[in-house]
PDB file of C-alpha atoms in Angstrom:
ATOM      1  CA  MET A   1       0.000   0.000   0.000  1.00  0.00           C
ATOM      2  CA  ARG A   2       2.946   2.286   0.729  1.00  0.00           C
ATOM      3  CA  ALA A   3       4.210   1.716  -2.789  1.00  0.00           C
ATOM      4  CA  THR A   4       0.792   2.556  -4.209  1.00  0.00           C
ATOM      5  CA  TRP A   5       0.722   5.791  -2.240  1.00  0.00           C
ATOM      6  CA  PHE A   6       4.133   6.820  -3.573  1.00  0.00           C
ATOM      7  CA  PHE A   7       3.116   5.976  -7.101  1.00  0.00           C
ATOM      8  CA  ILE A   8      -0.063   8.052  -6.688  1.00  0.00           C
ATOM      9  CA  ARG A   9       2.085  11.030  -5.744  1.00  0.00           C
ATOM     10  CA  LYS A  10       4.303  10.427  -8.752  1.00  0.00           C
ATOM     11  CA  GLU A  11       1.249  10.272 -11.010  1.00  0.00           C
ATOM     12  CA  LEU A  12      -0.143  13.545  -9.638  1.00  0.00           C
ATOM     13  CA  LEU A  13       3.203  15.242 -10.155  1.00  0.00           C
ATOM     14  CA  GLU A  14       3.394  13.879 -13.692  1.00  0.00           C
ATOM     15  CA  SER A  15      -0.115  15.090 -14.425  1.00  0.00           C
ATOM     16  CA  TRP A  16       0.907  18.567 -13.255  1.00  0.00           C
ATOM     17  CA  ARG A  17       4.211  18.714 -15.129  1.00  0.00           C
ATOM     18  CA  SER A  18       2.837  17.300 -18.364  1.00  0.00           C
ATOM     19  CA  TYR A  19       0.235  20.113 -18.405  1.00  0.00           C
ATOM     20  CA  HIS A  20      -2.593  17.561 -18.263  1.00  0.00           C
ATOM     21  CA  LEU A  21      -4.111  19.153 -15.147  1.00  0.00           C
ATOM     22  CA  LEU A  22      -3.912  22.585 -16.798  1.00  0.00           C
ATOM     23  CA  ILE A  23      -5.686  21.356 -19.915  1.00  0.00           C
ATOM     24  CA  ILE A  24      -8.382  19.586 -17.907  1.00  0.00           C
ATOM     25  CA  ALA A  25      -8.961  22.681 -15.753  1.00  0.00           C
ATOM     26  CA  VAL A  26      -9.186  25.091 -18.700  1.00  0.00           C
ATOM     27  CA  VAL A  27     -11.356  22.843 -20.873  1.00  0.00           C
ATOM     28  CA  PHE A  28     -13.848  22.067 -18.139  1.00  0.00           C
ATOM     29  CA  VAL A  29     -14.087  25.635 -16.859  1.00  0.00           C
ATOM     30  CA  ILE A  30     -14.862  26.628 -20.475  1.00  0.00           C
ATOM     31  CA  PHE A  31     -17.538  23.926 -20.610  1.00  0.00           C
ATOM     32  CA  GLY A  32     -18.999  25.189 -17.349  1.00  0.00           C
ATOM     33  CA  ILE A  33     -19.330  28.719 -18.740  1.00  0.00           C
ATOM     34  CA  GLU A  34     -20.526  27.555 -22.127  1.00  0.00           C
ATOM     35  CA  GLY A  35     -23.642  25.793 -20.801  1.00  0.00           C
ATOM     36  CA  PRO A  36     -25.555  28.880 -19.622  1.00  0.00           C
ATOM     37  CA  LEU A  37     -24.057  30.960 -22.444  1.00  0.00           C
ATOM     38  CA  MET A  38     -25.392  28.658 -25.158  1.00  0.00           C
ATOM     39  CA  ALA A  39     -28.734  28.418 -23.358  1.00  0.00           C
ATOM     40  CA  LYS A  40     -28.995  32.218 -23.475  1.00  0.00           C
ATOM     41  CA  LEU A  41     -27.773  32.646 -27.031  1.00  0.00           C
ATOM     42  CA  THR A  42     -29.612  29.825 -28.835  1.00  0.00           C
ATOM     43  CA  PRO A  43     -32.857  31.836 -29.268  1.00  0.00           C
ATOM     44  CA  GLU A  44     -30.830  34.780 -30.628  1.00  0.00           C
ATOM     45  CA  ILE A  45     -28.903  32.575 -33.036  1.00  0.00           C
ATOM     46  CA  LEU A  46     -32.077  30.962 -34.327  1.00  0.00           C
ATOM     47  CA  LYS A  47     -33.651  34.385 -34.768  1.00  0.00           C
ATOM     48  CA  MET A  48     -30.710  35.559 -36.876  1.00  0.00           C
ATOM     49  CA  ALA A  49     -30.598  32.381 -38.910  1.00  0.00           C
ATOM     50  CA  SER A  50     -34.291  32.368 -39.727  1.00  0.00           C
ATOM     51  CA  GLY A  51     -34.245  35.859 -41.264  1.00  0.00           C
ATOM     52  CA  SER A  52     -37.381  37.884 -41.863  1.00  0.00           C
ATOM     53  CA  GLY A  53     -39.320  35.414 -43.996  1.00  0.00           C
ATOM     54  CA  MET A  54     -40.735  33.442 -41.122  1.00  0.00           C
ATOM     55  CA  THR A  55     -41.339  33.876 -37.454  1.00  0.00           C
ATOM     56  CA  ILE A  56     -40.343  31.227 -34.965  1.00  0.00           C
ATOM     57  CA  LYS A  57     -41.994  31.383 -31.601  1.00  0.00           C
ATOM     58  CA  MET A  58     -39.250  30.941 -29.046  1.00  0.00           C
ATOM     59  CA  THR A  59     -39.937  30.379 -25.404  1.00  0.00           C
ATOM     60  CA  ASP A  60     -37.529  32.081 -23.026  1.00  0.00           C
ATOM     61  CA  PRO A  61     -34.605  29.846 -22.005  1.00  0.00           C
ATOM     62  CA  THR A  62     -34.932  28.200 -18.597  1.00  0.00           C
ATOM     63  CA  SER A  63     -32.546  26.532 -16.198  1.00  0.00           C
ATOM     64  CA  LEU A  64     -33.385  23.245 -17.909  1.00  0.00           C
ATOM     65  CA  ASP A  65     -31.778  24.463 -21.162  1.00  0.00           C
ATOM     66  CA  SER A  66     -28.655  25.368 -19.248  1.00  0.00           C
ATOM     67  CA  TRP A  67     -28.409  21.930 -17.615  1.00  0.00           C
ATOM     68  CA  GLN A  68     -29.171  20.243 -20.913  1.00  0.00           C
ATOM     69  CA  GLN A  69     -26.159  22.038 -22.432  1.00  0.00           C
ATOM     70  CA  TYR A  70     -24.017  20.883 -19.514  1.00  0.00           C
ATOM     71  CA  TYR A  71     -24.928  17.217 -19.875  1.00  0.00           C
ATOM     72  CA  LYS A  72     -24.624  17.399 -23.660  1.00  0.00           C
ATOM     73  CA  ASN A  73     -21.135  18.902 -23.394  1.00  0.00           C
ATOM     74  CA  MET A  74     -20.029  16.412 -20.756  1.00  0.00           C
ATOM     75  CA  THR A  75     -21.280  13.220 -22.400  1.00  0.00           C
ATOM     76  CA  GLN A  76     -20.485  14.102 -26.005  1.00  0.00           C
ATOM     77  CA  ILE A  77     -17.134  15.896 -25.768  1.00  0.00           C
ATOM     78  CA  GLY A  78     -15.953  16.046 -22.158  1.00  0.00           C
ATOM     79  CA  ILE A  79     -15.547  12.346 -21.514  1.00  0.00           C
ATOM     80  CA  TYR A  80     -13.623  11.903 -24.781  1.00  0.00           C
ATOM     81  CA  VAL A  81     -11.220  14.717 -23.873  1.00  0.00           C
ATOM     82  CA  LEU A  82     -10.516  12.846 -20.628  1.00  0.00           C
ATOM     83  CA  ALA A  83     -10.195   9.515 -22.480  1.00  0.00           C
ATOM     84  CA  VAL A  84      -7.592  11.034 -24.838  1.00  0.00           C
ATOM     85  CA  ILE A  85      -5.609  12.400 -21.893  1.00  0.00           C
ATOM     86  CA  PHE A  86      -5.681   9.106 -19.943  1.00  0.00           C
ATOM     87  CA  SER A  87      -5.278   6.819 -22.935  1.00  0.00           C
ATOM     88  CA  GLY A  88      -1.473   6.625 -23.016  1.00  0.00           C
ATOM     89  CA  THR A  89      -1.001   6.266 -19.295  1.00  0.00           C
ATOM     90  CA  ILE A  90       0.201   2.635 -19.131  1.00  0.00           C
ATOM     91  CA  SER A  91       1.166   1.999 -22.748  1.00  0.00           C
ATOM     92  CA  GLY A  92       3.313   5.148 -22.750  1.00  0.00           C
ATOM     93  CA  GLU A  93       5.326   4.011 -19.734  1.00  0.00           C
ATOM     94  CA  VAL A  94       5.743   0.518 -21.188  1.00  0.00           C
ATOM     95  CA  SER A  95       6.941   1.810 -24.562  1.00  0.00           C
ATOM     96  CA  ARG A  96       9.334   4.318 -22.938  1.00  0.00           C
ATOM     97  CA  GLY A  97      10.622   1.681 -20.537  1.00  0.00           C
ATOM     98  CA  THR A  98      10.235   3.941 -17.505  1.00  0.00           C
ATOM     99  CA  LEU A  99       8.644   1.209 -15.380  1.00  0.00           C
ATOM    100  CA  ILE A 100      11.615  -1.173 -15.560  1.00  0.00           C
ATOM    101  CA  ASN A 101      13.651   0.538 -12.855  1.00  0.00           C
ATOM    102  CA  LEU A 102      10.763   0.880 -10.436  1.00  0.00           C
ATOM    103  CA  VAL A 103       9.527  -2.699 -10.849  1.00  0.00           C
ATOM    104  CA  THR A 104      12.977  -4.263 -10.473  1.00  0.00           C
ATOM    105  CA  LYS A 105      13.452  -2.208  -7.295  1.00  0.00           C
ATOM    106  CA  GLY A 106      10.355  -3.834  -5.827  1.00  0.00           C
ATOM    107  CA  LEU A 107       7.332  -1.793  -6.886  1.00  0.00           C
ATOM    108  CA  PRO A 108       4.458  -4.310  -7.205  1.00  0.00           C
ATOM    109  CA  ARG A 109       2.859  -4.243 -10.628  1.00  0.00           C
ATOM    110  CA  TYR A 110      -0.659  -4.028  -9.238  1.00  0.00           C
ATOM    111  CA  SER A 111       0.368  -0.765  -7.540  1.00  0.00           C
ATOM    112  CA  VAL A 112       1.036   0.763 -10.947  1.00  0.00           C
ATOM    113  CA  VAL A 113      -2.446   0.004 -12.255  1.00  0.00           C
ATOM    114  CA  LEU A 114      -4.163   0.887  -8.997  1.00  0.00           C
ATOM    115  CA  ALA A 115      -2.391   4.230  -8.614  1.00  0.00           C
ATOM    116  CA  LYS A 116      -3.006   5.172 -12.237  1.00  0.00           C
ATOM    117  CA  TYR A 117      -6.666   4.282 -11.912  1.00  0.00           C
ATOM    118  CA  ILE A 118      -7.117   6.286  -8.711  1.00  0.00           C
ATOM    119  CA  VAL A 119      -5.398   9.379 -10.092  1.00  0.00           C
ATOM    120  CA  ALA A 120      -7.307   9.214 -13.378  1.00  0.00           C
ATOM    121  CA  TYR A 121     -10.624   8.830 -11.575  1.00  0.00           C
ATOM    122  CA  PHE A 122      -9.731  11.690  -9.252  1.00  0.00           C
ATOM    123  CA  GLN A 123      -9.114  13.916 -12.267  1.00  0.00           C
ATOM    124  CA  TRP A 124     -12.406  12.768 -13.806  1.00  0.00           C
ATOM    125  CA  CYS A 125     -14.345  13.789 -10.684  1.00  0.00           C
ATOM    126  CA  LEU A 126     -12.425  17.046 -10.392  1.00  0.00           C
ATOM    127  CA  ALA A 127     -13.176  17.985 -14.003  1.00  0.00           C
ATOM    128  CA  LEU A 128     -16.891  17.208 -13.912  1.00  0.00           C
ATOM    129  CA  VAL A 129     -17.448  18.769 -10.483  1.00  0.00           C
ATOM    130  CA  THR A 130     -15.608  21.971 -11.475  1.00  0.00           C
ATOM    131  CA  ALA A 131     -17.728  22.387 -14.597  1.00  0.00           C
ATOM    132  CA  PHE A 132     -20.821  21.502 -12.583  1.00  0.00           C
ATOM    133  CA  PHE A 133     -20.338  24.175  -9.946  1.00  0.00           C
ATOM    134  CA  ILE A 134     -19.524  26.903 -12.462  1.00  0.00           C
ATOM    135  CA  ASN A 135     -22.627  25.943 -14.411  1.00  0.00           C
ATOM    136  CA  TRP A 136     -24.635  25.949 -11.203  1.00  0.00           C
ATOM    137  CA  VAL A 137     -23.543  29.449 -10.175  1.00  0.00           C
ATOM    138  CA  TYR A 138     -24.323  30.970 -13.592  1.00  0.00           C
ATOM    139  CA  THR A 139     -27.602  29.075 -13.867  1.00  0.00           C
ATOM    140  CA  ALA A 140     -28.724  30.313 -10.470  1.00  0.00           C
ATOM    141  CA  TYR A 141     -27.763  33.863 -11.503  1.00  0.00           C
ATOM    142  CA  TYR A 142     -29.361  33.943 -14.956  1.00  0.00           C
ATOM    143  CA  PHE A 143     -32.237  31.485 -14.714  1.00  0.00           C
ATOM    144  CA  SER A 144     -33.703  31.580 -11.239  1.00  0.00           C
ATOM    145  CA  ASP A 145     -36.715  29.335 -11.718  1.00  0.00           C
ATOM    146  CA  ASN A 146     -37.924  26.158 -10.059  1.00  0.00           C
ATOM    147  CA  LYS A 147     -37.818  23.980 -13.121  1.00  0.00           C
ATOM    148  CA  SER A 148     -34.811  21.865 -12.122  1.00  0.00           C
ATOM    149  CA  PRO A 149     -35.344  20.821  -8.500  1.00  0.00           C
ATOM    150  CA  ASN A 150     -32.937  17.852  -8.291  1.00  0.00           C
ATOM    151  CA  VAL A 151     -29.728  19.358  -9.623  1.00  0.00           C
ATOM    152  CA  LEU A 152     -27.364  17.141  -7.631  1.00  0.00           C
ATOM    153  CA  THR A 153     -29.240  13.931  -8.440  1.00  0.00           C
ATOM    154  CA  GLY A 154     -28.269  14.366 -12.085  1.00  0.00           C
ATOM    155  CA  LEU A 155     -24.560  14.705 -11.353  1.00  0.00           C
ATOM    156  CA  TRP A 156     -23.606  11.688  -9.328  1.00  0.00           C
ATOM    157  CA  PRO A 157     -24.638   9.015 -11.885  1.00  0.00           C
ATOM    158  CA  LEU A 158     -22.183  10.777 -14.199  1.00  0.00           C
ATOM    159  CA  LEU A 159     -19.439  10.422 -11.583  1.00  0.00           C
ATOM    160  CA  ILE A 160     -20.273   6.726 -11.081  1.00  0.00           C
ATOM    161  CA  PHE A 161     -20.197   6.169 -14.837  1.00  0.00           C
ATOM    162  CA  GLY A 162     -16.690   7.593 -14.776  1.00  0.00           C
ATOM    163  CA  SER A 163     -15.489   4.760 -12.546  1.00  0.00           C
ATOM    164  CA  MET A 164     -16.242   2.347 -15.394  1.00  0.00           C
ATOM    165  CA  PHE A 165     -15.219   4.609 -18.275  1.00  0.00           C
ATOM    166  CA  VAL A 166     -11.817   5.314 -16.713  1.00  0.00           C
ATOM    167  CA  ALA A 167     -11.399   1.578 -15.999  1.00  0.00           C
ATOM    168  CA  VAL A 168     -12.101   0.786 -19.667  1.00  0.00           C
ATOM    169  CA  THR A 169      -9.513   3.357 -20.749  1.00  0.00           C
ATOM    170  CA  ILE A 170      -6.883   2.003 -18.349  1.00  0.00           C
ATOM    171  CA  PHE A 171      -7.668  -1.557 -19.425  1.00  0.00           C
ATOM    172  CA  GLY A 172      -7.284  -0.589 -23.100  1.00  0.00           C
ATOM    173  CA  SER A 173      -4.055   1.186 -22.277  1.00  0.00           C
ATOM    174  CA  ALA A 174      -2.681  -2.011 -20.704  1.00  0.00           C
ATOM    175  CA  LEU A 175      -3.558  -4.040 -23.812  1.00  0.00           C
ATOM    176  CA  GLY A 176      -0.871  -2.855 -26.188  1.00  0.00           C
ATOM    177  CA  LYS A 177       1.925  -0.451 -26.903  1.00  0.00           C
ATOM    178  CA  SER A 178       0.030   2.150 -28.917  1.00  0.00           C
ATOM    179  CA  ASN A 179      -0.858   5.355 -27.097  1.00  0.00           C
ATOM    180  CA  TYR A 180      -4.254   5.502 -28.749  1.00  0.00           C
ATOM    181  CA  LEU A 181      -5.457   2.000 -27.853  1.00  0.00           C
ATOM    182  CA  GLY A 182      -6.932   3.179 -24.556  1.00  0.00           C
ATOM    183  CA  PHE A 183      -8.965   5.866 -26.284  1.00  0.00           C
ATOM    184  CA  LEU A 184     -10.089   3.431 -28.981  1.00  0.00           C
ATOM    185  CA  THR A 185     -11.216   0.852 -26.410  1.00  0.00           C
ATOM    186  CA  ALA A 186     -13.213   3.493 -24.547  1.00  0.00           C
ATOM    187  CA  VAL A 187     -14.938   4.654 -27.742  1.00  0.00           C
ATOM    188  CA  VAL A 188     -15.749   1.086 -28.831  1.00  0.00           C
ATOM    189  CA  ALA A 189     -17.154   0.305 -25.367  1.00  0.00           C
ATOM    190  CA  PHE A 190     -19.288   3.459 -25.445  1.00  0.00           C
ATOM    191  CA  ILE A 191     -20.682   2.619 -28.905  1.00  0.00           C
ATOM    192  CA  PHE A 192     -21.372  -0.971 -27.846  1.00  0.00           C
ATOM    193  CA  LEU A 193     -23.304   0.155 -24.756  1.00  0.00           C
ATOM    194  CA  THR A 194     -25.257   2.704 -26.812  1.00  0.00           C
ATOM    195  CA  LEU A 195     -26.277  -0.010 -29.274  1.00  0.00           C
ATOM    196  CA  LEU A 196     -27.281  -2.233 -26.358  1.00  0.00           C
ATOM    197  CA  ASN A 197     -29.749   0.450 -25.319  1.00  0.00           C
ATOM    198  CA  LEU A 198     -31.825  -0.358 -28.416  1.00  0.00           C
ATOM    199  CA  PHE A 199     -33.305  -3.260 -26.460  1.00  0.00           C
ATOM    200  CA  LYS A 200     -35.870  -1.773 -24.094  1.00  0.00           C
ATOM    201  CA  ASP A 201     -35.581  -4.495 -21.429  1.00  0.00           C
ATOM    202  CA  VAL A 202     -31.850  -3.905 -20.945  1.00  0.00           C
ATOM    203  CA  LYS A 203     -32.114  -0.156 -20.275  1.00  0.00           C
ATOM    204  CA  ARG A 204     -32.406  -0.397 -16.504  1.00  0.00           C
ATOM    205  CA  TYR A 205     -29.249  -2.518 -16.329  1.00  0.00           C
ATOM    206  CA  ASN A 206     -27.193  -0.691 -18.937  1.00  0.00           C
ATOM    207  CA  PRO A 207     -24.438   1.586 -17.557  1.00  0.00           C
ATOM    208  CA  ILE A 208     -25.149   4.040 -20.378  1.00  0.00           C
ATOM    209  CA  SER A 209     -28.390   4.985 -18.579  1.00  0.00           C
ATOM    210  CA  LEU A 210     -26.208   6.853 -16.103  1.00  0.00           C
ATOM    211  CA  VAL A 211     -25.285   9.380 -18.798  1.00  0.00           C
ATOM    212  CA  THR A 212     -28.525   9.459 -20.813  1.00  0.00           C
ATOM    213  CA  ASP A 213     -31.146   9.835 -18.088  1.00  0.00           C
ATOM    214  CA  ASN A 214     -29.595  12.847 -16.311  1.00  0.00           C
ATOM    215  CA  MET A 215     -32.116  15.359 -17.566  1.00  0.00           C
ATOM    216  CA  SER A 216     -35.151  13.393 -16.408  1.00  0.00           C
ATOM    217  CA  LEU A 217     -33.430  12.995 -13.041  1.00  0.00           C
ATOM    218  CA  VAL A 218     -32.871  16.757 -12.805  1.00  0.00           C
ATOM    219  CA  LYS A 219     -36.479  17.466 -13.766  1.00  0.00           C
ATOM    220  CA  GLY A 220     -37.680  14.942 -11.218  1.00  0.00           C
ATOM    221  CA  THR A 221     -39.665  12.879 -13.733  1.00  0.00           C
ATOM    222  CA  GLU A 222     -37.501   9.844 -13.006  1.00  0.00           C
ATOM    223  CA  LYS A 223     -36.483   8.438  -9.643  1.00  0.00           C
ATOM    224  CA  ILE A 224     -32.892   7.399  -9.012  1.00  0.00           C
ATOM    225  CA  SER A 225     -34.135   3.984  -7.858  1.00  0.00           C
ATOM    226  CA  HIS A 226     -35.113   3.274 -11.464  1.00  0.00           C
ATOM    227  CA  ILE A 227     -31.473   3.099 -12.605  1.00  0.00           C
ATOM    228  CA  MET A 228     -30.073   1.620  -9.386  1.00  0.00           C
ATOM    229  CA  PRO A 229     -29.361  -1.775 -11.082  1.00  0.00           C
ATOM    230  CA  ALA A 230     -27.260   0.046 -13.689  1.00  0.00           C
ATOM    231  CA  VAL A 231     -25.299   1.782 -10.914  1.00  0.00           C
ATOM    232  CA  TRP A 232     -24.367  -1.556  -9.300  1.00  0.00           C
ATOM    233  CA  ILE A 233     -23.443  -3.123 -12.643  1.00  0.00           C
ATOM    234  CA  THR A 234     -21.249  -0.129 -13.452  1.00  0.00           C
ATOM    235  CA  ILE A 235     -19.335  -0.380 -10.168  1.00  0.00           C
ATOM    236  CA  LEU A 236     -18.958  -4.137 -10.539  1.00  0.00           C
ATOM    237  CA  SER A 237     -17.632  -3.903 -14.098  1.00  0.00           C
ATOM    238  CA  ALA A 238     -15.200  -1.164 -13.016  1.00  0.00           C
ATOM    239  CA  VAL A 239     -13.724  -3.513 -10.391  1.00  0.00           C
ATOM    240  CA  VAL A 240     -13.513  -6.389 -12.887  1.00  0.00           C
ATOM    241  CA  LEU A 241     -11.838  -4.208 -15.526  1.00  0.00           C
ATOM    242  CA  VAL A 242      -9.217  -2.898 -13.116  1.00  0.00           C
ATOM    243  CA  TYR A 243      -8.505  -6.487 -12.038  1.00  0.00           C
ATOM    244  CA  LEU A 244      -8.126  -7.546 -15.683  1.00  0.00           C
ATOM    245  CA  ALA A 245      -5.758  -4.626 -16.285  1.00  0.00           C
ATOM    246  CA  VAL A 246      -3.652  -5.807 -13.309  1.00  0.00           C
ATOM    247  CA  LEU A 247      -3.532  -9.314 -14.804  1.00  0.00           C
ATOM    248  CA  LEU A 248      -2.553  -7.932 -18.214  1.00  0.00           C
ATOM    249  CA  LEU A 249       0.316  -5.878 -16.825  1.00  0.00           C
ATOM    250  CA  LYS A 250       1.492  -8.800 -14.696  1.00  0.00           C
ATOM    251  CA  HIS A 251       2.235 -10.898 -17.772  1.00  0.00           C
ATOM    252  CA  LYS A 252       3.581  -8.096 -19.881  1.00  0.00           C
ATOM    253  CA  LYS A 253       7.183  -7.660 -20.936  1.00  0.00           C
ATOM    254  CA  LEU A 254       8.177  -4.205 -19.741  1.00  0.00           C
TER     255      LEU A 254
ATOM    256  CA  MET B   1     -30.468  42.850 -30.987  1.00  0.00           C
ATOM    257  CA  HIS B   2     -27.051  43.725 -32.366  1.00  0.00           C
ATOM    258  CA  ASN B   3     -24.004  41.584 -31.827  1.00  0.00           C
ATOM    259  CA  THR B   4     -22.412  44.161 -29.539  1.00  0.00           C
ATOM    260  CA  ASP B   5     -25.586  44.257 -27.450  1.00  0.00           C
ATOM    261  CA  ILE B   6     -25.464  40.503 -27.014  1.00  0.00           C
ATOM    262  CA  PHE B   7     -21.831  40.781 -26.003  1.00  0.00           C
ATOM    263  CA  MET B   8     -22.415  43.587 -23.525  1.00  0.00           C
ATOM    264  CA  ASN B   9     -25.454  41.884 -21.998  1.00  0.00           C
ATOM    265  CA  ASN B  10     -23.509  38.720 -21.250  1.00  0.00           C
ATOM    266  CA  LEU B  11     -20.239  40.205 -20.022  1.00  0.00           C
ATOM    267  CA  PRO B  12     -20.070  37.980 -16.876  1.00  0.00           C
ATOM    268  CA  LEU B  13     -20.022  34.991 -19.220  1.00  0.00           C
ATOM    269  CA  PHE B  14     -17.734  36.346 -21.939  1.00  0.00           C
ATOM    270  CA  ILE B  15     -14.974  37.882 -19.827  1.00  0.00           C
ATOM    271  CA  PRO B  16     -13.819  34.677 -18.078  1.00  0.00           C
ATOM    272  CA  LEU B  17     -14.176  32.782 -21.363  1.00  0.00           C
ATOM    273  CA  ILE B  18     -11.896  35.225 -23.191  1.00  0.00           C
ATOM    274  CA  LEU B  19      -9.398  35.363 -20.321  1.00  0.00           C
ATOM    275  CA  LEU B  20      -9.137  31.557 -20.250  1.00  0.00           C
ATOM    276  CA  GLU B  21      -8.630  31.169 -23.975  1.00  0.00           C
ATOM    277  CA  VAL B  22      -6.054  33.940 -24.182  1.00  0.00           C
ATOM    278  CA  GLY B  23      -4.271  32.542 -21.106  1.00  0.00           C
ATOM    279  CA  LEU B  24      -4.085  29.072 -22.611  1.00  0.00           C
ATOM    280  CA  ASP B  25      -2.767  30.494 -25.896  1.00  0.00           C
ATOM    281  CA  VAL B  26      -0.067  32.502 -24.119  1.00  0.00           C
ATOM    282  CA  ALA B  27       0.998  29.438 -22.102  1.00  0.00           C
ATOM    283  CA  ALA B  28       1.199  27.361 -25.288  1.00  0.00           C
ATOM    284  CA  LEU B  29       3.153  30.053 -27.177  1.00  0.00           C
ATOM    285  CA  ILE B  30       5.665  30.443 -24.339  1.00  0.00           C
ATOM    286  CA  HIS B  31       6.174  26.677 -24.324  1.00  0.00           C
ATOM    287  CA  ILE B  32       6.534  26.564 -28.111  1.00  0.00           C
ATOM    288  CA  PHE B  33       9.202  29.287 -28.222  1.00  0.00           C
ATOM    289  CA  ARG B  34      11.175  27.842 -25.293  1.00  0.00           C
ATOM    290  CA  HIS B  35      11.597  24.455 -26.968  1.00  0.00           C
ATOM    291  CA  GLN B  36      13.468  23.481 -30.111  1.00  0.00           C
ATOM    292  CA  ASN B  37      12.048  20.022 -30.760  1.00  0.00           C
ATOM    293  CA  TYR B  38       8.492  18.815 -31.006  1.00  0.00           C
ATOM    294  CA  ARG B  39       7.030  15.320 -31.023  1.00  0.00           C
ATOM    295  CA  THR B  40       5.122  16.099 -34.223  1.00  0.00           C
ATOM    296  CA  GLY B  41       5.090  19.119 -36.527  1.00  0.00           C
ATOM    297  CA  ASN B  42       7.304  22.199 -36.340  1.00  0.00           C
ATOM    298  CA  ARG B  43       7.326  25.646 -34.781  1.00  0.00           C
ATOM    299  CA  ILE B  44       5.471  27.496 -37.581  1.00  0.00           C
ATOM    300  CA  LEU B  45       2.687  24.893 -37.626  1.00  0.00           C
ATOM    301  CA  TRP B  46       2.108  25.066 -33.866  1.00  0.00           C
ATOM    302  CA  VAL B  47       2.216  28.871 -33.677  1.00  0.00           C
ATOM    303  CA  LEU B  48      -0.335  29.123 -36.480  1.00  0.00           C
ATOM    304  CA  LEU B  49      -2.580  26.433 -35.006  1.00  0.00           C
ATOM    305  CA  THR B  50      -2.465  28.034 -31.562  1.00  0.00           C
ATOM    306  CA  LEU B  51      -3.311  31.487 -32.867  1.00  0.00           C
ATOM    307  CA  LEU B  52      -5.904  30.535 -35.451  1.00  0.00           C
ATOM    308  CA  VAL B  53      -7.778  27.549 -34.002  1.00  0.00           C
ATOM    309  CA  ASN B  54      -9.016  28.649 -30.608  1.00  0.00           C
ATOM    310  CA  PRO B  55      -8.763  26.888 -28.165  1.00  0.00           C
ATOM    311  CA  ILE B  56      -8.268  23.483 -29.831  1.00  0.00           C
ATOM    312  CA  GLY B  57      -4.840  24.421 -31.232  1.00  0.00           C
ATOM    313  CA  ALA B  58      -3.257  25.061 -27.850  1.00  0.00           C
ATOM    314  CA  ILE B  59      -4.807  21.924 -26.348  1.00  0.00           C
ATOM    315  CA  LEU B  60      -3.597  19.810 -29.269  1.00  0.00           C
ATOM    316  CA  TYR B  61      -0.109  21.234 -28.839  1.00  0.00           C
ATOM    317  CA  PHE B  62       0.033  20.236 -25.175  1.00  0.00           C
ATOM    318  CA  VAL B  63      -1.391  16.762 -25.831  1.00  0.00           C
ATOM    319  CA  VAL B  64       0.405  15.635 -29.018  1.00  0.00           C
ATOM    320  CA  GLY B  65       2.859  18.363 -30.068  1.00  0.00           C
ATOM    321  CA  ARG B  66       4.909  18.830 -26.905  1.00  0.00           C
ATOM    322  CA  GLU B  67       8.159  16.858 -26.729  1.00  0.00           C
ATOM    323  CA  THR B  68       8.159  14.349 -23.880  1.00  0.00           C
ATOM    324  CA  TYR B  69      11.414  13.210 -22.375  1.00  0.00           C
TER     325      TYR B  69
END
């Protein structure tokens, strides 16, 4: 455990020095500001685009529009930005040969995977929570209505989903030597889960529900208990994937 | 509404957005001019990308363009 703790510190330092933390901070603060901004500007943009020939009746933007922008940004771009940043984390060290010294000096190989997973998941939570709070402040300032009562209920399924998504990326990164394999695995897994959602009976158990049902959770039209099975399956598959990644690295030539 | 009106009405949103993007660009440019070698591309390419494609250029530079030792 001591070794894992030291490796976690090394990972955090690396994330700082390789500018990854800076990029994550800037990108997700931008996303946080962009949500309310796009919610405010969309009626204006549509008005300009439509010209004078026709009139579109636009309702005034509400807090729901702002949160919709947030969840759209997070699930369509945000998680891929994070996947790109995490994707080379194990494969990069293996191809550069930087693990050889540490492992021969007695660093257990499971520590490497565990520490990388913890640090990546920490950054995931940090990124989403930062964007969330900035969005929240602006939304409360610009759209003070009662249309989104359960704001926090929408967020935490997204954080839970991260535990699996990061595990998939780390697992993919342990598979081969290419820096992009982790990203590719994450994308393939996401597409596979999305296709699985075509079957109606699977929806409650599909981890993808954690990132598609956020808006109905915020509105209060859906109870969190409805997707509870998906939450447990997500956590379970995260544990299994991290274990598989440990096994992969154990039998890998460094 | 005119474009300037839209801008002035949403200053609390635009100011931090502009500051962030300019800050990221400056950080990327400083890094580009302090280093001779890049993992991919060359100095002219990265300076142009950083200045013209906002803010993707700077992010791309830090993720794939920066030389790692």
